[in-house]
Coordinates of C-alpha atoms and ligand atoms in Angstrom, one line a residue:
M1 CA 110.9 -0.4 70.9
K2 CA 112.9 2.7 70.4
R3 CA 112.3 4.6 67.2
V4 CA 115.6 5.5 65.5
F5 CA 116.5 8.8 63.8
G6 CA 119.8 9.8 62.4
V7 CA 122.0 12.1 60.4
F8 CA 124.0 10.9 57.4
G9 CA 127.1 12.7 56.2
D10 CA 130.8 12.5 55.7
P11 CA 132.6 13.8 57.8
I12 CA 130.0 13.4 60.6
A13 CA 131.9 12.8 63.8
H14 CA 131.6 16.4 65.1
S15 CA 127.9 16.8 64.2
L16 CA 125.9 18.6 67.0
S17 CA 122.6 17.1 65.8
P18 CA 122.7 13.9 67.9
A19 CA 123.1 16.0 71.2
M20 CA 120.4 18.4 70.1
H21 CA 117.7 15.9 69.0
N22 CA 118.4 13.4 71.8
A23 CA 117.9 16.2 74.4
A24 CA 114.6 17.0 72.7
F25 CA 113.4 13.4 72.7
S26 CA 114.4 12.9 76.3
A27 CA 112.7 16.1 77.5
L28 CA 109.5 15.1 75.8
G29 CA 109.7 11.6 77.2
M30 CA 109.7 10.1 73.7
D31 CA 111.2 6.6 73.3
C32 CA 113.5 7.7 70.4
V33 CA 117.2 7.9 69.7
Y34 CA 119.2 9.9 67.2
H35 CA 122.6 8.8 65.9
A36 CA 125.2 10.0 63.4
F37 CA 126.2 7.7 60.5
R38 CA 129.1 8.1 58.2
V39 CA 127.7 7.6 54.7
K40 CA 129.4 8.1 51.3
P41 CA 127.4 9.6 48.4
E42 CA 127.7 6.3 46.4
K43 CA 126.1 4.4 49.3
L44 CA 123.4 6.9 50.0
E45 CA 120.5 5.1 48.3
K46 CA 121.3 1.8 50.0
A47 CA 121.6 3.6 53.3
I48 CA 118.3 5.4 53.0
L49 CA 116.5 2.2 51.9
G50 CA 118.2 0.3 54.7
A51 CA 117.0 2.9 57.2
E52 CA 113.4 2.6 55.8
A53 CA 113.6 -1.2 56.0
M54 CA 114.7 -1.0 59.6
G55 CA 111.8 1.2 60.6
F56 CA 113.7 4.5 61.1
G57 CA 111.5 7.5 61.8
G58 CA 113.5 10.0 59.8
L59 CA 116.9 11.3 58.8
N60 CA 118.9 14.5 58.3
L61 CA 121.3 14.7 55.4
T62 CA 124.4 16.9 55.5
V63 CA 127.5 17.5 53.4
P64 CA 128.1 16.0 50.9
L65 CA 124.8 14.2 50.5
K66 CA 122.1 17.0 50.2
E67 CA 122.3 17.4 46.5
A68 CA 122.8 13.7 45.8
A69 CA 119.6 12.8 47.6
L70 CA 117.6 14.8 45.1
K71 CA 118.7 12.6 42.3
L72 CA 117.6 9.3 43.9
D73 CA 114.6 7.5 42.6
C74 CA 113.6 6.4 46.1
V75 CA 113.2 10.0 47.4
K76 CA 110.3 12.2 46.5
P77 CA 111.3 15.8 47.2
D78 CA 108.7 18.5 47.9
R79 CA 108.6 21.5 45.6
L80 CA 110.8 23.7 47.8
A81 CA 113.6 21.0 48.1
E82 CA 113.4 20.5 44.3
R83 CA 113.8 24.3 43.6
I84 CA 116.6 24.5 46.1
G85 CA 118.2 21.4 44.6
A86 CA 119.0 19.8 47.9
V87 CA 117.3 17.6 50.5
N88 CA 118.3 17.9 54.2
T89 CA 115.4 16.0 55.8
I90 CA 113.9 12.6 55.0
V91 CA 110.6 11.4 56.5
F92 CA 109.6 7.8 56.6
K93 CA 105.9 7.0 57.0
E94 CA 104.3 3.6 56.7
N95 CA 102.9 2.9 53.2
E96 CA 104.1 6.2 51.8
K97 CA 106.9 7.2 49.5
I98 CA 110.1 8.4 51.2
N99 CA 109.6 12.2 51.3
G100 CA 112.4 14.7 51.1
Y101 CA 112.4 18.3 52.4
N102 CA 114.8 21.2 52.9
T103 CA 114.5 23.0 56.2
D104 CA 117.5 25.3 55.8
G105 CA 115.5 28.2 54.5
S106 CA 112.9 27.8 57.1
G107 CA 115.6 27.6 59.8
A108 CA 117.1 30.9 58.6
K109 CA 113.6 32.5 58.5
Q110 CA 112.8 31.5 62.1
A111 CA 116.3 32.7 63.2
L112 CA 115.5 36.1 61.8
Q113 CA 111.9 36.0 63.2
E114 CA 113.3 35.3 66.7
S115 CA 115.0 38.7 66.5
A116 CA 111.7 40.3 65.4
V117 CA 113.0 40.9 61.8
E118 CA 110.2 41.3 59.3
M119 CA 110.8 39.7 55.9
R120 CA 108.0 41.1 53.7
G121 CA 109.3 44.2 51.9
S122 CA 112.6 44.2 53.7
K123 CA 115.8 44.8 51.7
V124 CA 118.2 41.9 52.1
V125 CA 121.8 41.6 50.9
L126 CA 122.6 37.9 50.8
A127 CA 126.3 37.1 50.4
G128 CA 127.2 33.9 48.7
A129 CA 125.6 31.7 46.0
G130 CA 126.2 28.1 47.3
G131 CA 123.8 25.6 48.7
A132 CA 122.9 27.5 51.8
A133 CA 122.4 30.7 49.9
R134 CA 120.0 28.9 47.5
A135 CA 117.9 27.6 50.4
I136 CA 117.7 31.0 52.1
A137 CA 117.2 33.0 48.8
F138 CA 114.1 30.9 47.8
Q139 CA 112.7 31.2 51.3
L140 CA 113.2 35.0 51.4
A141 CA 111.7 35.4 47.9
A142 CA 108.7 33.3 49.0
D143 CA 108.3 35.7 51.9
G144 CA 108.3 38.8 49.8
A145 CA 111.8 40.2 50.5
E146 CA 113.8 42.4 48.1
I147 CA 117.0 40.4 47.7
T148 CA 120.4 41.4 46.3
I149 CA 122.6 38.2 46.0
I150 CA 126.2 39.2 46.0
N151 CA 129.0 36.7 45.3
R152 CA 132.7 36.6 44.6
T153 CA 131.9 34.8 41.3
E154 CA 129.3 37.3 40.0
A155 CA 128.0 34.9 37.4
R156 CA 126.8 32.5 40.1
A157 CA 124.9 35.3 41.8
I158 CA 123.3 36.4 38.6
E159 CA 122.4 32.7 37.7
L160 CA 120.8 32.1 41.1
A161 CA 118.8 35.4 40.9
K162 CA 117.5 34.3 37.4
E163 CA 116.4 31.0 38.7
I164 CA 114.5 32.6 41.6
S165 CA 112.9 35.2 39.3
A166 CA 111.7 32.3 37.1
A167 CA 110.0 30.8 40.0
A168 CA 107.6 33.8 40.1
L169 CA 107.7 34.2 43.9
P170 CA 106.5 37.4 45.5
G171 CA 110.0 38.8 46.3
K172 CA 112.3 40.7 43.9
V173 CA 115.8 39.5 43.3
E174 CA 119.0 40.6 41.6
G175 CA 122.6 39.2 41.4
R176 CA 125.8 41.2 41.6
G177 CA 129.5 40.9 42.5
L178 CA 131.0 42.0 45.8
S179 CA 132.1 45.5 44.8
G180 CA 130.2 48.5 46.2
L181 CA 129.0 46.7 49.3
K182 CA 129.0 49.7 51.5
A183 CA 126.6 51.6 49.2
M184 CA 124.4 48.6 48.9
L185 CA 124.2 48.2 52.7
Q186 CA 123.3 51.9 53.2
D187 CA 119.9 51.1 51.8
A188 CA 119.5 47.6 53.2
D189 CA 117.7 46.2 56.3
I190 CA 119.4 42.8 56.6
L191 CA 122.8 41.4 55.7
I192 CA 123.1 37.6 55.6
N193 CA 126.5 35.9 55.2
T194 CA 126.4 32.4 53.7
T195 CA 130.0 32.4 52.4
T196 CA 132.7 30.5 54.2
L197 CA 134.4 33.8 55.2
G198 CA 135.0 33.9 58.9
M199 CA 134.7 30.1 59.3
H200 CA 137.3 28.2 61.3
P201 CA 140.3 28.2 60.6
N202 CA 139.9 31.5 58.6
T203 CA 138.5 33.3 61.6
E204 CA 140.0 36.7 60.7
T205 CA 138.2 37.0 57.3
T206 CA 134.9 38.8 56.9
I207 CA 132.5 39.8 54.2
A208 CA 132.1 43.3 55.7
T209 CA 133.8 45.5 58.4
A210 CA 132.1 47.9 60.9
E211 CA 132.9 50.8 58.7
E212 CA 130.6 49.3 56.0
L213 CA 127.8 48.4 58.4
H214 CA 125.3 50.7 60.3
S215 CA 123.1 50.6 63.3
D216 CA 119.8 50.1 61.4
L217 CA 121.0 46.8 60.0
T218 CA 120.4 43.2 61.2
V219 CA 123.5 41.1 60.5
F220 CA 123.0 37.4 60.3
D221 CA 126.0 35.1 59.9
I222 CA 125.1 31.5 59.2
V223 CA 128.7 30.5 60.1
Y224 CA 128.6 29.1 63.7
N225 CA 132.2 28.0 64.2
P226 CA 133.4 30.2 65.9
L227 CA 130.2 31.1 67.7
E228 CA 131.0 34.8 67.4
T229 CA 132.5 35.4 63.9
R230 CA 134.5 38.4 62.9
L231 CA 131.5 39.6 61.0
L232 CA 129.3 39.5 64.1
K233 CA 132.0 41.4 66.1
E234 CA 132.2 44.0 63.4
A235 CA 128.4 44.2 63.4
K236 CA 128.3 44.8 67.2
A237 CA 130.9 47.5 66.8
S238 CA 128.7 49.3 64.3
G239 CA 125.7 49.1 66.5
A240 CA 123.8 46.6 64.2
K241 CA 121.5 43.9 65.6
T242 CA 123.1 40.4 65.3
V243 CA 121.8 36.9 64.7
S244 CA 124.1 34.0 65.1
G245 CA 124.4 30.9 63.0
V246 CA 123.5 28.7 66.0
S247 CA 119.9 29.9 65.7
M248 CA 119.7 28.6 62.2
L249 CA 121.3 25.3 63.1
V250 CA 118.7 24.8 65.8
Y251 CA 115.7 26.0 63.9
Q252 CA 116.4 23.9 60.8
G253 CA 116.7 20.9 63.2
A254 CA 113.5 21.9 65.0
E255 CA 111.7 22.0 61.7
A256 CA 112.9 18.5 60.8
F257 CA 111.7 17.3 64.2
R258 CA 108.2 18.7 63.5
L259 CA 108.2 17.0 60.1
W260 CA 109.2 13.6 61.6
T261 CA 107.0 13.7 64.7
G262 CA 104.3 16.3 64.3
I263 CA 105.3 17.4 67.8
E264 CA 106.5 20.9 68.8
P265 CA 110.2 20.5 69.9
P266 CA 111.7 22.3 72.9
V267 CA 113.7 24.8 70.9
E268 CA 115.3 26.6 73.8
L269 CA 116.6 23.4 75.3
M270 CA 117.9 22.4 71.9
K271 CA 119.8 25.7 71.6
K272 CA 121.2 25.4 75.1
T273 CA 122.4 21.8 74.4
V274 CA 124.2 23.0 71.2
L275 CA 125.8 25.9 73.0
E276 CA 127.0 23.5 75.8
A277 CA 128.3 21.1 73.3
F278 CA 130.4 23.9 71.9
K279 CA 131.9 24.6 75.3
A280 CA 132.7 21.0 75.9
Ligands
ATR301 P1 127.5 26.1 50.9 O1 126.9 24.9 50.1 O2 127.8 25.7 52.4 O3 126.8 27.3 50.8 P2 129.5 26.4 48.9 O4 128.6 25.9 47.8 O5 130.9 25.9 48.8 O6 129.0 26.2 50.3 O7 129.6 28.0 48.7 C1 130.6 28.8 49.4 C2 130.3 30.3 49.1 O8 131.3 31.0 49.8 C3 130.3 30.6 47.7 O9 129.4 31.7 47.4 C4 131.8 31.2 47.5 O10 131.9 32.1 46.5 P3 132.3 31.6 44.9 O11 131.0 31.2 44.3 O12 132.9 32.8 44.3 O13 133.2 30.4 45.1 C5 131.9 31.9 48.8 N1 133.3 32.0 49.2 C6 134.2 31.1 49.6 N2 135.4 31.6 49.8 C7 135.3 33.0 49.6 C8 136.2 34.1 49.8 N3 137.5 33.9 50.1 N4 135.7 35.3 49.5 C9 134.4 35.5 49.1 N5 133.5 34.5 48.9 C10 134.0 33.2 49.2

């Protein structure tokens, strides 16, 4: 009988995860299917327990459920998910508690690694202090990066930096406002945008322009709608290396796939499938 996997969220109709995971299952000849389910936060616990009762293999959780999942008694988050404050992957195993993980940080790390970007000791400017920034910042700190979190609301950046410092990870971290970005970037190796700047429909907005960037930088925008954001265009114009948000989308999904199945997923095929779904 087919093993069922799925993504819960609201809205969820435009999720690219079903296409990505079904392509992987099918390429590996696995008798599995992945479906999107619209679930409201107040029904999340029932939905997760229902999925467990029906023998699902695993789940992804997306907006607005990732933080809510952490508060449920039925989900046991691992340490990283707990620190981040959000669960995006659920694993069901027979006779075990329902385990919760967060693969966003690992997805970002692998997207950077794909571009041969070294994390240890590198200087990273991380723009934003929301959920995605939290996941990436904890991962980067664990990997020994020197992180400056910059955010429109400076207090949020400072608070996140404090939390990460308290976790005593190898990396160094500080929080600041958005001013003086050009000077900060002069000295940096990587700029990561986790803010909503540049995201459809505000496609003309950007955290930085070519004039503030330089050719020794790697610029990673986790926004993937549009595929090439204004920031990535500005980065190309400045001669910087670019990493697109699609890579993170695929790698966080691939990491979830590994957690569910223990099998190495066909990452290139998953990426191709996502890019084709964008064109459709
Ligand atoms: P997510 O969970 O996807 O990271 P979020 O928690 O809503 O999303 O965070 C959005 C981020 O984009 C925040 O860092 C936000 O800055 P504030 O903390 O000041 O709200 C940032 N952001 C949104 N609109 C912005 C804008 N116009 N200029 C600069 N930063 C912006």
